[in-house]
Amino acid sequence: MAIAALTTLVALAHIAVAIPQTATAASSALPTATAVVPGLNFVAKSAGKLYFGTATDNPELNDTAYDHILDNFLQFGAITPANSMKWDATEPEPYVFTFEAGDVIADLAHENGMLLRGHNCVWYNQLPSWVTANNYTAPELAAIIQNRCATLVGHYRGQVYAWDIINEPFNDNGTYREDVFYNTLGTSYIPIALTAARAADPNAKLYINEYNNEYLGPKSTALLDLVKELKAEGVPIDGVGFQCHFVVGEVPTTMVENFQQYAAIGLEFAITELDIRMPLPATPEMLEQQKTDYDTVVSACMAVPNCVGISVWDWTDKYSWIPSTYPGYGEACPWDANFVRKPAYDGIVIALENRTSVL
Ligand code: 9MR
């Protein structure tokens, strides 16, 4: 970071410290956060991590109260577009690319001095129908993947810290997901995508991003084996993403041991999509458990130096994907729908501060 930017950060931090947090919408009896810190990214960076970040999405940016918090580098040092760099958003027709919405997020990251996490290049979901409907041959689909990764990653060359090049390639039992890519090309689609991405932006870290790989089990083993194989074959791969979409009270217990296996092969990794949902309505007890659970997950990242950063899958319940996907569940984020910090916020701070002598 440039010295000027760091000086500004420290100056802002002191201002922020001087102003105690007030809960603006504490009309309910539910507990709120009490930590008085400059922000999550500030604390994460002070603890030696590269960033504390968040996903965001273009429609949310019309909400000025939302923007006010999102744009605060003391809170968030990395941004991931939740939807606007996906295949359906960026290549709606074969070999025709649209980057307007993705550019808005890239510009936002740049203007705020935040890192950008690219998400994503190859995924079975949010695929435009042309990819699956045309019965492409293996050489045709290989060319489509190669061109997509080259064009997408090339468009954002120099702007992205890390790209989720491959998203969710495995089933929970450790077998490969039988999507159009695997069914047409076997596992060869993975090196095709990674190699094209490396050529398109040699400085971007290339990640494989997964869920249910956070704990010891067949899915994590399969991913670890894949990464070892890619490295042995000289295929570019820099990192693994652990999404961490969890349920309150059900956070896995083998995260640290699992993470250490990835560190042992020299890989960096990140918590890429953290949220911890609960059955609604929220109770003080569940919010307390959620605080413990956020602490547990962030502590697992703190315990292994190769864990470079943590991103939440949006910071506020107002825009969380959970209620529409898991009816009856919600309240998964560290800020509530009124932008009031929840006990979960304290859980994150406690985890980050336990390892630092700076603050
Ligand atoms: O947050 C995204 C949501 O707005 C979309 O409707 C959803 C559709 O697939 O994708 C969400 O993001 C997903 C991410 O890209 C990959 N991991 C799981 C995330 C939550 O579904």
Tab-separated table of C-alpha atoms and ligand atoms in Angstrom:
chain	number	residue	atom	x	y	z
A	1	MET	CA	0.000	0.000	0.000
A	2	ALA	CA	1.247	3.491	-0.792
A	3	ILE	CA	2.426	5.408	2.260
A	4	ALA	CA	-0.086	8.190	1.600
A	5	ALA	CA	-2.952	5.695	1.574
A	6	LEU	CA	-1.687	4.093	4.762
A	7	THR	CA	-1.419	7.476	6.446
A	8	THR	CA	-5.007	8.236	5.457
A	9	LEU	CA	-6.089	4.851	6.738
A	10	VAL	CA	-4.452	5.423	10.096
A	11	ALA	CA	-5.882	8.952	10.334
A	12	LEU	CA	-9.353	7.689	9.540
A	13	ALA	CA	-8.888	4.871	12.003
A	14	HIS	CA	-8.264	7.312	14.814
A	15	ILE	CA	-11.361	9.277	13.938
A	16	ALA	CA	-13.352	6.062	13.867
A	17	VAL	CA	-11.967	4.960	17.214
A	18	ALA	CA	-12.953	8.238	18.777
A	19	ILE	CA	-16.591	7.840	17.813
A	20	PRO	CA	-18.285	5.081	19.810
A	21	GLN	CA	-20.578	2.863	17.810
A	22	THR	CA	-24.239	3.567	18.253
A	23	ALA	CA	-26.917	1.122	17.260
A	24	THR	CA	-29.210	3.174	15.085
A	25	ALA	CA	-32.140	0.809	14.904
A	26	ALA	CA	-32.040	-1.027	18.198
A	27	SER	CA	-35.786	-0.900	18.636
A	28	SER	CA	-35.995	-4.664	19.093
A	29	ALA	CA	-34.769	-6.546	22.132
A	30	LEU	CA	-32.116	-8.315	20.096
A	31	PRO	CA	-28.488	-7.737	21.085
A	32	THR	CA	-26.153	-5.740	18.859
A	33	ALA	CA	-22.376	-5.544	18.541
A	34	THR	CA	-20.340	-3.659	21.105
A	35	ALA	CA	-16.828	-3.723	19.578
A	36	VAL	CA	-15.342	-0.296	18.985
A	37	VAL	CA	-12.857	-0.793	16.175
A	38	PRO	CA	-12.139	1.181	13.010
A	39	GLY	CA	-13.534	-1.626	10.885
A	40	LEU	CA	-13.126	-5.278	9.964
A	41	ASN	CA	-10.607	-4.724	7.177
A	42	PHE	CA	-8.515	-2.499	9.415
A	43	VAL	CA	-8.412	-5.174	12.093
A	44	ALA	CA	-7.763	-7.955	9.571
A	45	LYS	CA	-4.865	-6.065	7.994
A	46	SER	CA	-3.443	-5.220	11.396
A	47	ALA	CA	-3.535	-8.944	12.141
A	48	GLY	CA	-1.477	-9.713	9.045
A	49	LYS	CA	-4.214	-10.697	6.600
A	50	LEU	CA	-4.474	-9.168	3.148
A	51	TYR	CA	-8.102	-8.191	3.463
A	52	PHE	CA	-11.505	-8.559	5.022
A	53	GLY	CA	-13.902	-8.314	2.095
A	54	THR	CA	-17.464	-8.719	0.946
A	55	ALA	CA	-19.534	-9.685	-2.042
A	56	THR	CA	-21.750	-7.034	-3.527
A	57	ASP	CA	-24.192	-6.857	-6.416
A	58	ASN	CA	-25.096	-4.122	-8.875
A	59	PRO	CA	-28.748	-3.546	-7.848
A	60	GLU	CA	-27.665	-2.888	-4.244
A	61	LEU	CA	-25.494	0.020	-5.307
A	62	ASN	CA	-28.588	2.224	-5.729
A	63	ASP	CA	-28.960	2.163	-1.943
A	64	THR	CA	-26.913	5.102	-0.680
A	65	ALA	CA	-26.980	4.016	2.962
A	66	TYR	CA	-25.631	0.640	1.811
A	67	ASP	CA	-22.964	2.297	-0.313
A	68	HIS	CA	-21.830	4.401	2.607
A	69	ILE	CA	-20.737	1.283	4.505
A	70	LEU	CA	-19.637	-0.729	1.463
A	71	ASP	CA	-17.282	2.030	0.325
A	72	ASN	CA	-15.494	2.172	3.670
A	73	PHE	CA	-12.019	0.705	3.210
A	74	LEU	CA	-11.699	0.368	6.968
A	75	GLN	CA	-14.513	-2.202	6.785
A	76	PHE	CA	-13.848	-3.872	3.437
A	77	GLY	CA	-10.562	-4.274	1.609
A	78	ALA	CA	-11.829	-6.613	-1.108
A	79	ILE	CA	-14.936	-6.825	-3.273
A	80	THR	CA	-16.396	-9.833	-5.101
A	81	PRO	CA	-19.167	-9.322	-7.669
A	82	ALA	CA	-21.959	-11.674	-6.608
A	83	ASN	CA	-23.336	-12.014	-10.122
A	84	SER	CA	-22.080	-9.548	-12.697
A	85	MET	CA	-18.961	-11.389	-13.895
A	86	LYS	CA	-20.676	-14.771	-14.255
A	87	TRP	CA	-21.112	-16.473	-17.613
A	88	ASP	CA	-24.767	-15.478	-18.122
A	89	ALA	CA	-23.894	-11.859	-17.330
A	90	THR	CA	-20.756	-11.585	-19.444
A	91	GLU	CA	-21.204	-13.884	-22.480
A	92	PRO	CA	-24.955	-14.112	-23.106
A	93	GLU	CA	-24.397	-15.170	-26.728
A	94	PRO	CA	-21.529	-17.274	-28.097
A	95	TYR	CA	-18.361	-15.204	-28.333
A	96	VAL	CA	-20.287	-11.966	-27.547
A	97	PHE	CA	-19.163	-10.311	-24.304
A	98	THR	CA	-20.780	-7.630	-22.153
A	99	PHE	CA	-18.751	-6.147	-19.338
A	100	GLU	CA	-20.769	-3.079	-18.311
A	101	ALA	CA	-22.111	-4.453	-15.038
A	102	GLY	CA	-18.838	-6.139	-14.126
A	103	ASP	CA	-16.969	-2.933	-14.879
A	104	VAL	CA	-19.131	-1.090	-12.341
A	105	ILE	CA	-17.868	-3.419	-9.592
A	106	ALA	CA	-14.283	-3.295	-10.842
A	107	ASP	CA	-14.414	0.521	-10.875
A	108	LEU	CA	-15.912	0.567	-7.382
A	109	ALA	CA	-13.055	-1.569	-6.074
A	110	HIS	CA	-10.520	0.646	-7.801
A	111	GLU	CA	-12.059	3.912	-6.552
A	112	ASN	CA	-12.075	2.621	-2.982
A	113	GLY	CA	-8.570	1.153	-3.121
A	114	MET	CA	-9.982	-2.341	-2.599
A	115	LEU	CA	-8.778	-5.622	-4.020
A	116	LEU	CA	-11.050	-7.260	-6.579
A	117	ARG	CA	-11.899	-10.960	-6.513
A	118	GLY	CA	-13.050	-12.134	-9.939
A	119	HIS	CA	-16.010	-14.523	-9.813
A	120	ASN	CA	-16.171	-16.653	-11.900
A	121	CYS	CA	-14.988	-18.143	-15.168
A	122	VAL	CA	-16.322	-21.720	-15.404
A	123	TRP	CA	-19.346	-22.854	-13.368
A	124	TYR	CA	-22.231	-25.215	-14.103
A	125	ASN	CA	-24.734	-22.663	-12.724
A	126	GLN	CA	-25.858	-19.327	-14.175
A	127	LEU	CA	-24.782	-20.581	-17.559
A	128	PRO	CA	-26.519	-19.102	-20.593
A	129	SER	CA	-28.537	-21.829	-22.299
A	130	TRP	CA	-26.420	-21.755	-25.469
A	131	VAL	CA	-23.544	-23.439	-23.643
A	132	THR	CA	-25.565	-26.547	-22.902
A	133	ALA	CA	-28.132	-26.515	-25.724
A	134	ASN	CA	-25.856	-26.851	-28.742
A	135	ASN	CA	-24.311	-30.269	-28.107
A	136	TYR	CA	-20.858	-28.896	-28.696
A	137	THR	CA	-18.112	-31.359	-29.515
A	138	ALA	CA	-15.102	-31.575	-27.213
A	139	PRO	CA	-12.920	-29.355	-29.456
A	140	GLU	CA	-15.740	-26.803	-29.804
A	141	LEU	CA	-16.366	-26.611	-26.069
A	142	ALA	CA	-12.636	-26.467	-25.338
A	143	ALA	CA	-12.363	-23.471	-27.680
A	144	ILE	CA	-15.363	-21.817	-25.993
A	145	ILE	CA	-13.838	-22.243	-22.519
A	146	GLN	CA	-10.427	-21.104	-23.710
A	147	ASN	CA	-11.892	-18.023	-25.357
A	148	ARG	CA	-14.125	-17.192	-22.390
A	149	CYS	CA	-11.317	-17.334	-19.829
A	150	ALA	CA	-8.918	-15.450	-22.102
A	151	THR	CA	-11.475	-12.720	-22.839
A	152	LEU	CA	-12.950	-12.326	-19.350
A	153	VAL	CA	-9.668	-12.464	-17.460
A	154	GLY	CA	-7.975	-10.402	-20.175
A	155	HIS	CA	-10.630	-7.678	-19.931
A	156	TYR	CA	-9.840	-7.222	-16.235
A	157	ARG	CA	-6.081	-7.731	-16.628
A	158	GLY	CA	-4.187	-5.843	-13.926
A	159	GLN	CA	-7.341	-5.174	-11.879
A	160	VAL	CA	-7.962	-8.501	-10.160
A	161	TYR	CA	-6.170	-9.899	-7.123
A	162	ALA	CA	-7.602	-13.393	-7.516
A	163	TRP	CA	-9.982	-15.137	-9.894
A	164	ASP	CA	-12.298	-18.018	-9.093
A	165	ILE	CA	-11.509	-19.692	-12.399
A	166	ILE	CA	-13.227	-22.974	-11.603
A	167	ASN	CA	-16.274	-22.877	-9.346
A	168	GLU	CA	-17.757	-25.904	-7.578
A	169	PRO	CA	-16.332	-28.745	-9.724
A	170	PHE	CA	-17.065	-31.576	-7.252
A	171	ASN	CA	-20.001	-33.455	-5.803
A	172	ASP	CA	-20.045	-33.800	-2.013
A	173	ASN	CA	-18.840	-37.427	-2.281
A	174	GLY	CA	-15.674	-36.299	-4.066
A	175	THR	CA	-16.650	-37.368	-7.575
A	176	TYR	CA	-16.623	-34.819	-10.354
A	177	ARG	CA	-19.831	-32.920	-10.963
A	178	GLU	CA	-21.315	-34.232	-14.200
A	179	ASP	CA	-21.936	-30.890	-15.835
A	180	VAL	CA	-21.587	-30.034	-19.518
A	181	PHE	CA	-17.868	-29.345	-19.071
A	182	TYR	CA	-16.982	-32.649	-17.409
A	183	ASN	CA	-19.353	-34.675	-19.561
A	184	THR	CA	-17.846	-33.281	-22.747
A	185	LEU	CA	-14.190	-32.861	-21.826
A	186	GLY	CA	-13.548	-34.922	-18.711
A	187	THR	CA	-11.237	-33.142	-16.303
A	188	SER	CA	-9.323	-31.485	-19.153
A	189	TYR	CA	-11.607	-28.435	-18.986
A	190	ILE	CA	-9.816	-27.450	-15.764
A	191	PRO	CA	-6.289	-27.023	-17.196
A	192	ILE	CA	-7.761	-25.461	-20.342
A	193	ALA	CA	-9.414	-22.734	-18.250
A	194	LEU	CA	-6.479	-22.192	-15.883
A	195	THR	CA	-3.904	-22.000	-18.664
A	196	ALA	CA	-5.955	-19.489	-20.640
A	197	ALA	CA	-6.472	-17.384	-17.522
A	198	ARG	CA	-2.763	-17.328	-16.651
A	199	ALA	CA	-1.864	-16.147	-20.150
A	200	ALA	CA	-4.560	-13.465	-20.006
A	201	ASP	CA	-3.410	-11.975	-16.680
A	202	PRO	CA	-0.125	-13.402	-15.396
A	203	ASN	CA	-0.407	-11.481	-12.108
A	204	ALA	CA	-3.863	-12.634	-11.045
A	205	LYS	CA	-3.979	-15.493	-8.551
A	206	LEU	CA	-5.954	-18.386	-9.984
A	207	TYR	CA	-8.319	-20.173	-7.612
A	208	ILE	CA	-10.638	-23.140	-7.538
A	209	ASN	CA	-13.603	-22.241	-5.325
A	210	GLU	CA	-15.795	-24.824	-3.560
A	211	TYR	CA	-18.307	-25.397	-0.772
A	212	ASN	CA	-18.432	-28.296	1.704
A	213	ASN	CA	-14.667	-28.505	1.239
A	214	GLU	CA	-14.045	-26.610	4.501
A	215	TYR	CA	-13.802	-29.766	6.596
A	216	LEU	CA	-12.032	-33.112	6.303
A	217	GLY	CA	-13.957	-35.404	4.002
A	218	PRO	CA	-14.139	-36.800	0.492
A	219	LYS	CA	-14.808	-33.476	-1.208
A	220	SER	CA	-11.819	-31.780	0.364
A	221	THR	CA	-9.608	-34.780	-0.365
A	222	ALA	CA	-10.686	-34.786	-4.009
A	223	LEU	CA	-9.936	-31.075	-4.360
A	224	LEU	CA	-6.570	-31.436	-2.639
A	225	ASP	CA	-5.679	-34.324	-4.963
A	226	LEU	CA	-6.729	-32.279	-7.984
A	227	VAL	CA	-4.551	-29.356	-6.935
A	228	LYS	CA	-1.561	-31.654	-6.330
A	229	GLU	CA	-2.047	-33.170	-9.768
A	230	LEU	CA	-2.313	-29.765	-11.438
A	231	LYS	CA	0.854	-28.594	-9.714
A	232	ALA	CA	2.708	-31.782	-10.676
A	233	GLU	CA	1.712	-31.245	-14.286
A	234	GLY	CA	2.762	-27.598	-14.274
A	235	VAL	CA	-0.781	-26.279	-14.684
A	236	PRO	CA	-1.095	-22.811	-13.121
A	237	ILE	CA	-2.998	-22.886	-9.817
A	238	ASP	CA	-2.416	-20.531	-6.905
A	239	GLY	CA	-5.264	-20.868	-4.490
A	240	VAL	CA	-8.336	-22.562	-3.159
A	241	GLY	CA	-11.514	-20.857	-2.000
A	242	PHE	CA	-13.512	-22.195	0.915
A	243	GLN	CA	-16.975	-20.685	0.562
A	244	CYS	CA	-18.153	-21.287	4.162
A	245	HIS	CA	-21.938	-21.057	3.817
A	246	PHE	CA	-22.760	-22.430	7.262
A	247	VAL	CA	-25.704	-22.919	9.623
A	248	VAL	CA	-25.683	-21.532	13.176
A	249	GLY	CA	-24.518	-24.203	15.615
A	250	GLU	CA	-23.263	-26.448	12.816
A	251	VAL	CA	-19.875	-24.990	11.975
A	252	PRO	CA	-17.462	-27.803	11.080
A	253	THR	CA	-14.879	-28.835	13.670
A	254	THR	CA	-12.020	-29.908	11.383
A	255	MET	CA	-11.407	-26.659	9.493
A	256	VAL	CA	-7.920	-25.965	10.834
A	257	GLU	CA	-6.682	-29.489	10.172
A	258	ASN	CA	-8.190	-29.328	6.718
A	259	PHE	CA	-6.665	-25.919	5.954
A	260	GLN	CA	-3.248	-27.143	7.086
A	261	GLN	CA	-3.257	-29.790	4.354
A	262	TYR	CA	-3.542	-27.055	1.738
A	263	ALA	CA	-0.868	-24.949	3.407
A	264	ALA	CA	1.408	-28.005	3.437
A	265	ILE	CA	1.480	-28.071	-0.365
A	266	GLY	CA	2.343	-24.387	-0.512
A	267	LEU	CA	-1.036	-23.124	-1.603
A	268	GLU	CA	-2.652	-19.911	-0.481
A	269	PHE	CA	-6.342	-19.979	0.263
A	270	ALA	CA	-9.189	-17.754	1.373
A	271	ILE	CA	-12.588	-17.870	2.967
A	272	THR	CA	-14.542	-16.592	0.019
A	273	GLU	CA	-18.283	-16.517	0.766
A	274	LEU	CA	-18.797	-16.634	4.517
A	275	ASP	CA	-22.300	-16.440	5.952
A	276	ILE	CA	-23.948	-18.320	8.819
A	277	ARG	CA	-27.714	-18.662	8.568
A	278	MET	CA	-30.269	-19.404	11.273
A	279	PRO	CA	-33.919	-20.415	11.419
A	280	LEU	CA	-36.131	-17.330	11.726
A	281	PRO	CA	-37.051	-15.493	13.799
A	282	ALA	CA	-33.672	-14.721	15.332
A	283	THR	CA	-33.362	-15.004	19.111
A	284	PRO	CA	-30.700	-13.557	21.428
A	285	GLU	CA	-29.417	-17.104	21.976
A	286	MET	CA	-29.018	-17.777	18.283
A	287	LEU	CA	-27.315	-14.444	17.688
A	288	GLU	CA	-24.904	-15.326	20.498
A	289	GLN	CA	-24.233	-18.723	18.929
A	290	GLN	CA	-23.728	-16.996	15.579
A	291	LYS	CA	-21.124	-14.733	17.193
A	292	THR	CA	-19.284	-17.831	18.442
A	293	ASP	CA	-19.567	-19.420	15.011
A	294	TYR	CA	-18.158	-16.384	13.182
A	295	ASP	CA	-15.339	-16.358	15.733
A	296	THR	CA	-14.662	-20.052	15.053
A	297	VAL	CA	-14.493	-19.639	11.279
A	298	VAL	CA	-12.355	-16.501	11.308
A	299	SER	CA	-10.100	-18.078	13.957
A	300	ALA	CA	-9.522	-21.025	11.613
A	301	CYS	CA	-8.254	-18.585	8.981
A	302	MET	CA	-6.115	-16.857	11.606
A	303	ALA	CA	-4.604	-20.196	12.660
A	304	VAL	CA	-3.071	-20.869	9.228
A	305	PRO	CA	-0.924	-18.126	7.686
A	306	ASN	CA	-1.665	-19.287	4.125
A	307	CYS	CA	-5.244	-18.100	4.633
A	308	VAL	CA	-4.857	-14.684	3.015
A	309	GLY	CA	-8.284	-13.197	3.629
A	310	ILE	CA	-11.930	-13.535	4.448
A	311	SER	CA	-14.932	-12.370	2.434
A	312	VAL	CA	-18.544	-12.423	3.575
A	313	TRP	CA	-21.264	-13.139	1.013
A	314	ASP	CA	-22.643	-9.699	1.483
A	315	TRP	CA	-22.317	-7.945	4.780
A	316	THR	CA	-25.990	-7.109	5.426
A	317	ASP	CA	-29.073	-9.287	5.810
A	318	LYS	CA	-30.878	-6.774	3.601
A	319	TYR	CA	-29.236	-8.241	0.500
A	320	SER	CA	-28.378	-11.774	1.567
A	321	TRP	CA	-29.177	-14.611	-0.865
A	322	ILE	CA	-30.244	-16.892	2.007
A	323	PRO	CA	-33.985	-16.191	2.561
A	324	SER	CA	-34.907	-16.809	-1.073
A	325	THR	CA	-32.845	-20.001	-1.334
A	326	TYR	CA	-33.539	-21.407	2.149
A	327	PRO	CA	-37.096	-20.368	3.059
A	328	GLY	CA	-37.470	-19.922	6.815
A	329	TYR	CA	-33.757	-19.143	7.233
A	330	GLY	CA	-31.925	-15.825	7.251
A	331	GLU	CA	-30.017	-13.377	9.457
A	332	ALA	CA	-26.797	-14.881	8.072
A	333	CYS	CA	-24.662	-11.725	7.816
A	334	PRO	CA	-22.729	-9.641	10.379
A	335	TRP	CA	-24.958	-6.587	9.869
A	336	ASP	CA	-28.752	-6.810	10.097
A	337	ALA	CA	-31.189	-5.567	7.447
A	338	ASN	CA	-31.142	-2.089	9.038
A	339	PHE	CA	-27.341	-1.963	8.798
A	340	VAL	CA	-26.934	-2.423	12.556
A	341	ARG	CA	-23.941	-4.540	13.548
A	342	LYS	CA	-24.882	-7.841	15.131
A	343	PRO	CA	-23.011	-9.829	17.785
A	344	ALA	CA	-21.506	-11.720	14.827
A	345	TYR	CA	-19.492	-8.586	14.087
A	346	ASP	CA	-17.931	-8.887	17.543
A	347	GLY	CA	-17.182	-12.554	16.866
A	348	ILE	CA	-15.150	-11.563	13.816
A	349	VAL	CA	-13.297	-8.852	15.726
A	350	ILE	CA	-12.509	-11.179	18.622
A	351	ALA	CA	-11.029	-13.745	16.230
A	352	LEU	CA	-8.935	-11.174	14.400
A	353	GLU	CA	-7.724	-9.397	17.521
A	354	ASN	CA	-6.719	-12.520	19.433
A	355	ARG	CA	-3.726	-12.870	17.159
A	356	THR	CA	-2.542	-9.281	17.065
A	357	SER	CA	-0.675	-6.976	19.342
A	358	VAL	CA	-1.279	-3.947	17.132
A	359	LEU	CA	-4.709	-2.939	18.391
B	1	9MR	O1	-25.288	-14.472	-4.512
B	1	9MR	C1	-25.633	-15.110	-5.721
B	1	9MR	C2	-27.122	-14.982	-5.938
B	1	9MR	O2	-27.507	-13.632	-6.095
B	1	9MR	C3	-27.535	-15.801	-7.144
B	1	9MR	O3	-28.944	-15.777	-7.275
B	1	9MR	C4	-27.044	-17.222	-6.970
B	1	9MR	C5	-27.482	-18.061	-8.146
B	1	9MR	O4	-26.678	-19.113	-8.417
B	1	9MR	O5	-25.632	-17.218	-6.818
B	1	9MR	C6	-25.239	-16.572	-5.655
B	1	9MR	O6	-23.849	-16.705	-5.441
B	1	9MR	C7	-23.341	-18.022	-5.322
B	1	9MR	C8	-21.902	-17.990	-5.764
B	1	9MR	O7	-21.801	-17.453	-7.052
B	1	9MR	C9	-21.263	-19.363	-5.718
B	1	9MR	N1	-21.414	-19.977	-4.421
B	1	9MR	C10	-22.755	-19.978	-3.882
B	1	9MR	C11	-23.336	-18.571	-3.886
B	1	9MR	C12	-24.711	-18.554	-3.244
B	1	9MR	O8	-25.608	-19.274	-4.011
